mmCIF file of C-alpha atoms in Angstrom:
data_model
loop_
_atom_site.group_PDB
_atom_site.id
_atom_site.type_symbol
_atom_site.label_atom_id
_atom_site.label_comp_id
_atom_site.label_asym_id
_atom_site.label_seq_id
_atom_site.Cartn_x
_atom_site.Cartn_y
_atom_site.Cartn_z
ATOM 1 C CA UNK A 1 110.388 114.183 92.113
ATOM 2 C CA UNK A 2 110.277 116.112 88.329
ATOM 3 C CA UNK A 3 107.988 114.873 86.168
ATOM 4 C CA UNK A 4 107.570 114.124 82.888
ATOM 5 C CA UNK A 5 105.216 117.065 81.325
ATOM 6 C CA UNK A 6 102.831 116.906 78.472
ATOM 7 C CA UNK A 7 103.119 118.632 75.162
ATOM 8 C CA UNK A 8 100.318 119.838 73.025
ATOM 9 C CA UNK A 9 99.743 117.772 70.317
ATOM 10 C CA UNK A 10 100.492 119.557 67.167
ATOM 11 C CA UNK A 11 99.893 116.731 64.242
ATOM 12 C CA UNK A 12 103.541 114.806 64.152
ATOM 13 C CA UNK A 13 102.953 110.875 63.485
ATOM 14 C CA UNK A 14 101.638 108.859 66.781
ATOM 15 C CA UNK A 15 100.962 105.652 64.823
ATOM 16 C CA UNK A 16 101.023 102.992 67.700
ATOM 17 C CA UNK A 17 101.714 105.360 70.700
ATOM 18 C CA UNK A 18 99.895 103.970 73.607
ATOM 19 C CA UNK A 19 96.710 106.742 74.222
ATOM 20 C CA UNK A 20 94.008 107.282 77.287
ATOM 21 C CA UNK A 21 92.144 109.518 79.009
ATOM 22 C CA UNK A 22 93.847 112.940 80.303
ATOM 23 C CA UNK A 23 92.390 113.071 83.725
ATOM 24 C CA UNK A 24 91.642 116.275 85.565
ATOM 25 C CA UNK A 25 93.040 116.388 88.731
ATOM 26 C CA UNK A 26 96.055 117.348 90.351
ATOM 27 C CA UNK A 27 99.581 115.801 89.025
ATOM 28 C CA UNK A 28 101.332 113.182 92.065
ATOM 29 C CA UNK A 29 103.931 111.319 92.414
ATOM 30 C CA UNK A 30 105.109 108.536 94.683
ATOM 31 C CA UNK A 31 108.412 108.611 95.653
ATOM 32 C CA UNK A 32 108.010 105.280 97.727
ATOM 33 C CA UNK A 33 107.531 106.471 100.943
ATOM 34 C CA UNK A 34 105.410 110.088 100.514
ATOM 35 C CA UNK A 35 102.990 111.752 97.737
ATOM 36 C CA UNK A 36 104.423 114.793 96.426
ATOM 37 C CA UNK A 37 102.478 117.011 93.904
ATOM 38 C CA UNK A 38 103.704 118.705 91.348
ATOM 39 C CA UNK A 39 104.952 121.813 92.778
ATOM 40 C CA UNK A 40 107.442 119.903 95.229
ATOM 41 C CA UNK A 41 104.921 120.189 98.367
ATOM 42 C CA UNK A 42 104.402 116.532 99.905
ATOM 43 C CA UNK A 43 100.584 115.648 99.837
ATOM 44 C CA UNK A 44 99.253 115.269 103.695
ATOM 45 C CA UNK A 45 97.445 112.135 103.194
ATOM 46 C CA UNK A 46 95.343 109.568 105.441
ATOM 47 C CA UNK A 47 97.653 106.612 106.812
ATOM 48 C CA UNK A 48 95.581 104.101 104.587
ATOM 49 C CA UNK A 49 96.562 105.974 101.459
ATOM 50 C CA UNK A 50 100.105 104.875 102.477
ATOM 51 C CA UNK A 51 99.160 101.591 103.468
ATOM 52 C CA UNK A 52 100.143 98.693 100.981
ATOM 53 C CA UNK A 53 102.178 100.963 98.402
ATOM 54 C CA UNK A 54 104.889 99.746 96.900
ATOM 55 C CA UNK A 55 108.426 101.028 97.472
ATOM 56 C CA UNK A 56 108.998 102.345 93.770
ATOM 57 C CA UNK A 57 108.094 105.387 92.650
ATOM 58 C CA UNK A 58 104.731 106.251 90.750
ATOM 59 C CA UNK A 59 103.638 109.000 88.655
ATOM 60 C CA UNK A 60 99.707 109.707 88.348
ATOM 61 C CA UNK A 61 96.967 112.157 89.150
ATOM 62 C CA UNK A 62 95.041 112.971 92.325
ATOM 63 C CA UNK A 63 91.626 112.046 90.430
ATOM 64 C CA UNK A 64 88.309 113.373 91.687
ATOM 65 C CA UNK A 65 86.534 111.471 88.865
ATOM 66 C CA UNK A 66 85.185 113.423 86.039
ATOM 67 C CA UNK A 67 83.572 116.817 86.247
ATOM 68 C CA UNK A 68 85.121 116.962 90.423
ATOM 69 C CA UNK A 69 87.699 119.231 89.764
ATOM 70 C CA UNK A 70 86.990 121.998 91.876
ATOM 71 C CA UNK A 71 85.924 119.368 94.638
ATOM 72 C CA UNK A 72 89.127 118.019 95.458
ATOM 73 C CA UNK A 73 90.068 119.982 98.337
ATOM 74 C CA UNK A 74 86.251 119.848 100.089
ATOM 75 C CA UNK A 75 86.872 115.498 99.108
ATOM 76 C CA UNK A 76 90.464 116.020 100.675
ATOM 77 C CA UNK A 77 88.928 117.036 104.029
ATOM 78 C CA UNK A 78 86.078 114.712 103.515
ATOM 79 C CA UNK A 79 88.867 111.872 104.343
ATOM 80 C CA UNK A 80 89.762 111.194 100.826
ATOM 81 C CA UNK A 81 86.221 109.593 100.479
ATOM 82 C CA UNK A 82 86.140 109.623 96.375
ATOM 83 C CA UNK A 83 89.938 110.456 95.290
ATOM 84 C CA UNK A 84 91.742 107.926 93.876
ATOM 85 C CA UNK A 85 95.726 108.042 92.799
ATOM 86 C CA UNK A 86 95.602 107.367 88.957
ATOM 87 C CA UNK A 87 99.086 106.058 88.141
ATOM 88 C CA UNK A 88 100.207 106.613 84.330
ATOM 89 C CA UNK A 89 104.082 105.742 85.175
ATOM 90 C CA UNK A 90 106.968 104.333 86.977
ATOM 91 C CA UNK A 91 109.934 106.602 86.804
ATOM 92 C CA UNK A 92 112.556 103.950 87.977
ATOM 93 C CA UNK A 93 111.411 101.463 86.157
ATOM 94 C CA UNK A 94 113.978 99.998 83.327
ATOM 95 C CA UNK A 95 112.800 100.942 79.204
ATOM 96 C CA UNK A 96 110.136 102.335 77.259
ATOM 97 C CA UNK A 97 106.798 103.131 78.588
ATOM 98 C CA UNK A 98 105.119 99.776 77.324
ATOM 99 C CA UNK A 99 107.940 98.113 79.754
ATOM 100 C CA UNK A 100 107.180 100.132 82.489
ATOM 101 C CA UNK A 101 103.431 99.990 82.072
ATOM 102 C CA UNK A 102 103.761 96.196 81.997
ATOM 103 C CA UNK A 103 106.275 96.949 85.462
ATOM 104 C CA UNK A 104 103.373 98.576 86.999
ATOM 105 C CA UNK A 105 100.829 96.542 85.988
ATOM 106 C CA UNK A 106 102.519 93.317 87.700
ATOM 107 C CA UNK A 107 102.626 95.721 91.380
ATOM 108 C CA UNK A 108 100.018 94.915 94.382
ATOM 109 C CA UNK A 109 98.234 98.059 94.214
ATOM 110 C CA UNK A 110 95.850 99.427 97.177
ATOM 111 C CA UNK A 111 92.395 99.749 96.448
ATOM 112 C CA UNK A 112 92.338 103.346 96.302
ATOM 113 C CA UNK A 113 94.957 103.300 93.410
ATOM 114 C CA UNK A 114 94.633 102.217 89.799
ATOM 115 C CA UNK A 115 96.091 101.843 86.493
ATOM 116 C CA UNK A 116 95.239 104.173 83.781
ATOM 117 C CA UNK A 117 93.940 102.066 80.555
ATOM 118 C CA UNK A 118 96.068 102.469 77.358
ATOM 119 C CA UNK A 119 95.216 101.947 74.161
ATOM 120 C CA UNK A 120 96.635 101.411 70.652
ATOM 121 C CA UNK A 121 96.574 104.859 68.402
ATOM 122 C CA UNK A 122 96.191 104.318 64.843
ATOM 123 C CA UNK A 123 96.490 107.626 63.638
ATOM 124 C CA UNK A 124 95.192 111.223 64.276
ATOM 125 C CA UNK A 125 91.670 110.476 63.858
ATOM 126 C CA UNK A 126 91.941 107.751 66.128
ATOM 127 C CA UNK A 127 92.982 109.830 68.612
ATOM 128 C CA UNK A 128 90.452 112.766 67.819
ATOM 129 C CA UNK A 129 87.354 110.592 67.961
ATOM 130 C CA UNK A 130 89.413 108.802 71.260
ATOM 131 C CA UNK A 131 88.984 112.818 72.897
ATOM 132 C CA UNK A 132 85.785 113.591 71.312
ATOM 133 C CA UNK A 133 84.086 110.435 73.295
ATOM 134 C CA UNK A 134 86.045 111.359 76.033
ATOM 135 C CA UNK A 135 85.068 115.001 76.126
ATOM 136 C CA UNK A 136 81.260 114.009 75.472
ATOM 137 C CA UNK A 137 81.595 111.993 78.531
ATOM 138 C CA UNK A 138 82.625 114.665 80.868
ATOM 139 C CA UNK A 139 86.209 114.468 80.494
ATOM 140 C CA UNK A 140 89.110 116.441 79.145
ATOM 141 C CA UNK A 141 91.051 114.936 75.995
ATOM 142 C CA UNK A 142 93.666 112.294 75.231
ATOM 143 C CA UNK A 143 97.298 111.685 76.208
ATOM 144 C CA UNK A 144 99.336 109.967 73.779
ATOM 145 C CA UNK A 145 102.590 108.074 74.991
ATOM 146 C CA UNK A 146 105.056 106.748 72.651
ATOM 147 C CA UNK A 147 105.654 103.144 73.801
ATOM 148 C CA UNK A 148 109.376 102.900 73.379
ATOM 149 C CA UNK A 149 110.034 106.344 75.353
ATOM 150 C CA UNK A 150 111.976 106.036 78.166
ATOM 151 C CA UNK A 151 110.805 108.645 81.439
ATOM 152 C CA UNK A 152 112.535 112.023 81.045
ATOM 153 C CA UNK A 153 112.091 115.362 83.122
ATOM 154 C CA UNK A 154 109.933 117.996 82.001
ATOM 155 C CA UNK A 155 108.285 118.047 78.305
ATOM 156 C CA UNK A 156 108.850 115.862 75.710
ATOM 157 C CA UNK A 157 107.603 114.930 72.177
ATOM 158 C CA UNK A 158 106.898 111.297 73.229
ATOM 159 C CA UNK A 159 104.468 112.623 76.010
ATOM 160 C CA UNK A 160 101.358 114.714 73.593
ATOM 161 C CA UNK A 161 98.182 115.881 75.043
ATOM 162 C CA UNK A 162 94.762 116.752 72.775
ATOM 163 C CA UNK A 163 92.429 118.912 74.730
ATOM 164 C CA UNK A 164 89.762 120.421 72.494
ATOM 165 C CA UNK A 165 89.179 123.728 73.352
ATOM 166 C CA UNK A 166 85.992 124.180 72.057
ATOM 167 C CA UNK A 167 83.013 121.518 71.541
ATOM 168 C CA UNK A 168 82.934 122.719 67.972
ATOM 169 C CA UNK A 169 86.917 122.297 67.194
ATOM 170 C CA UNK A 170 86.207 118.970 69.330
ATOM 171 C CA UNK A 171 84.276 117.602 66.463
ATOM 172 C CA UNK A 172 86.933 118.564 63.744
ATOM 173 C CA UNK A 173 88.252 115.813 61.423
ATOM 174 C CA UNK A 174 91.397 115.418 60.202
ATOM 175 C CA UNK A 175 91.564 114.752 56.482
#
């Protein structure tokens, strides 16, 4: 499974693109049958993580929940007890990524999986104040998604991340 990979965002127009949280865990797919993670490797996972999945493939995170990062291999041997499979994306699925979003939204999903929120962007600042509330939560940045994009391998401009790097270049405005 190749994924869709995010750019950094650099300032180009994302005026209603679809944005939410950038999670930080580790990139999975479901091909419909097995996880696989971004590398290629399949994911060894417990039988109820397979349970009840739907036959389409899925692209998400392996989510720890914020601030977990560097727990996801002690919660991997813990059973999975506190990962969940964040899905952002349905490959297969037919048009842009508000299509497929609405695809994925109409699946019967497993508990341990969910749908990652989207929002409307505005503009830049929108999506800077978006990260900064983020970030002062515990979390990462943004992901913006334009909505009409269909799914394409590797990077794209209609697939931008904003990650401050810095809590004081978090809190930077965009005139």
């Amino acid at each position: 499974m190749d994924f869709t990979l995010l750019r950094d965002y650099c300032g180009s127009p994302i005026s209603g693109f679809l944005m939410s949280r950038k999670l930080d865990g580790w990139r999975l797919g479901w091909t419909g049958s097995e996880y696989i993670l971004r590398g290629g490797g399949v994911l060894a996972v417990p039988d109820a993580w397979k349970a009840g999945m739907p036959s389409c493939a899925l692209d998400g995170e392996l989510d720890p929940g914020a601030g977990n990062f560097t727990r996801i291999q002690s919660m991997m041997r813990d059973g999975f007890h506190g990962l969940s499979f964040q899905v952002f994306d349905a490959p297969a699925a037919e048009g842009g990524f508000r299509k497929r979003l609405a695809f994925l939204q109409s699946l019967s999903l497993p508990d341990h999986v969910g749908i990652i929120p989207q929002i409307r962007c505005r503009d830049t600042q929108h999506l800077i104040e978006y990260a900064d509330a983020i970030c002062e939560a515990g979390g990462e940045g943004a992901v913006v998604r334009n909505p009409k994009a269909r799914y394409v391998q590797g990077r794209s401009e209609d697939v931008l991340k904003w990650v401050p790097q810095h809590p004081r270049v978090n809190r930077r405005r965009v005139a």
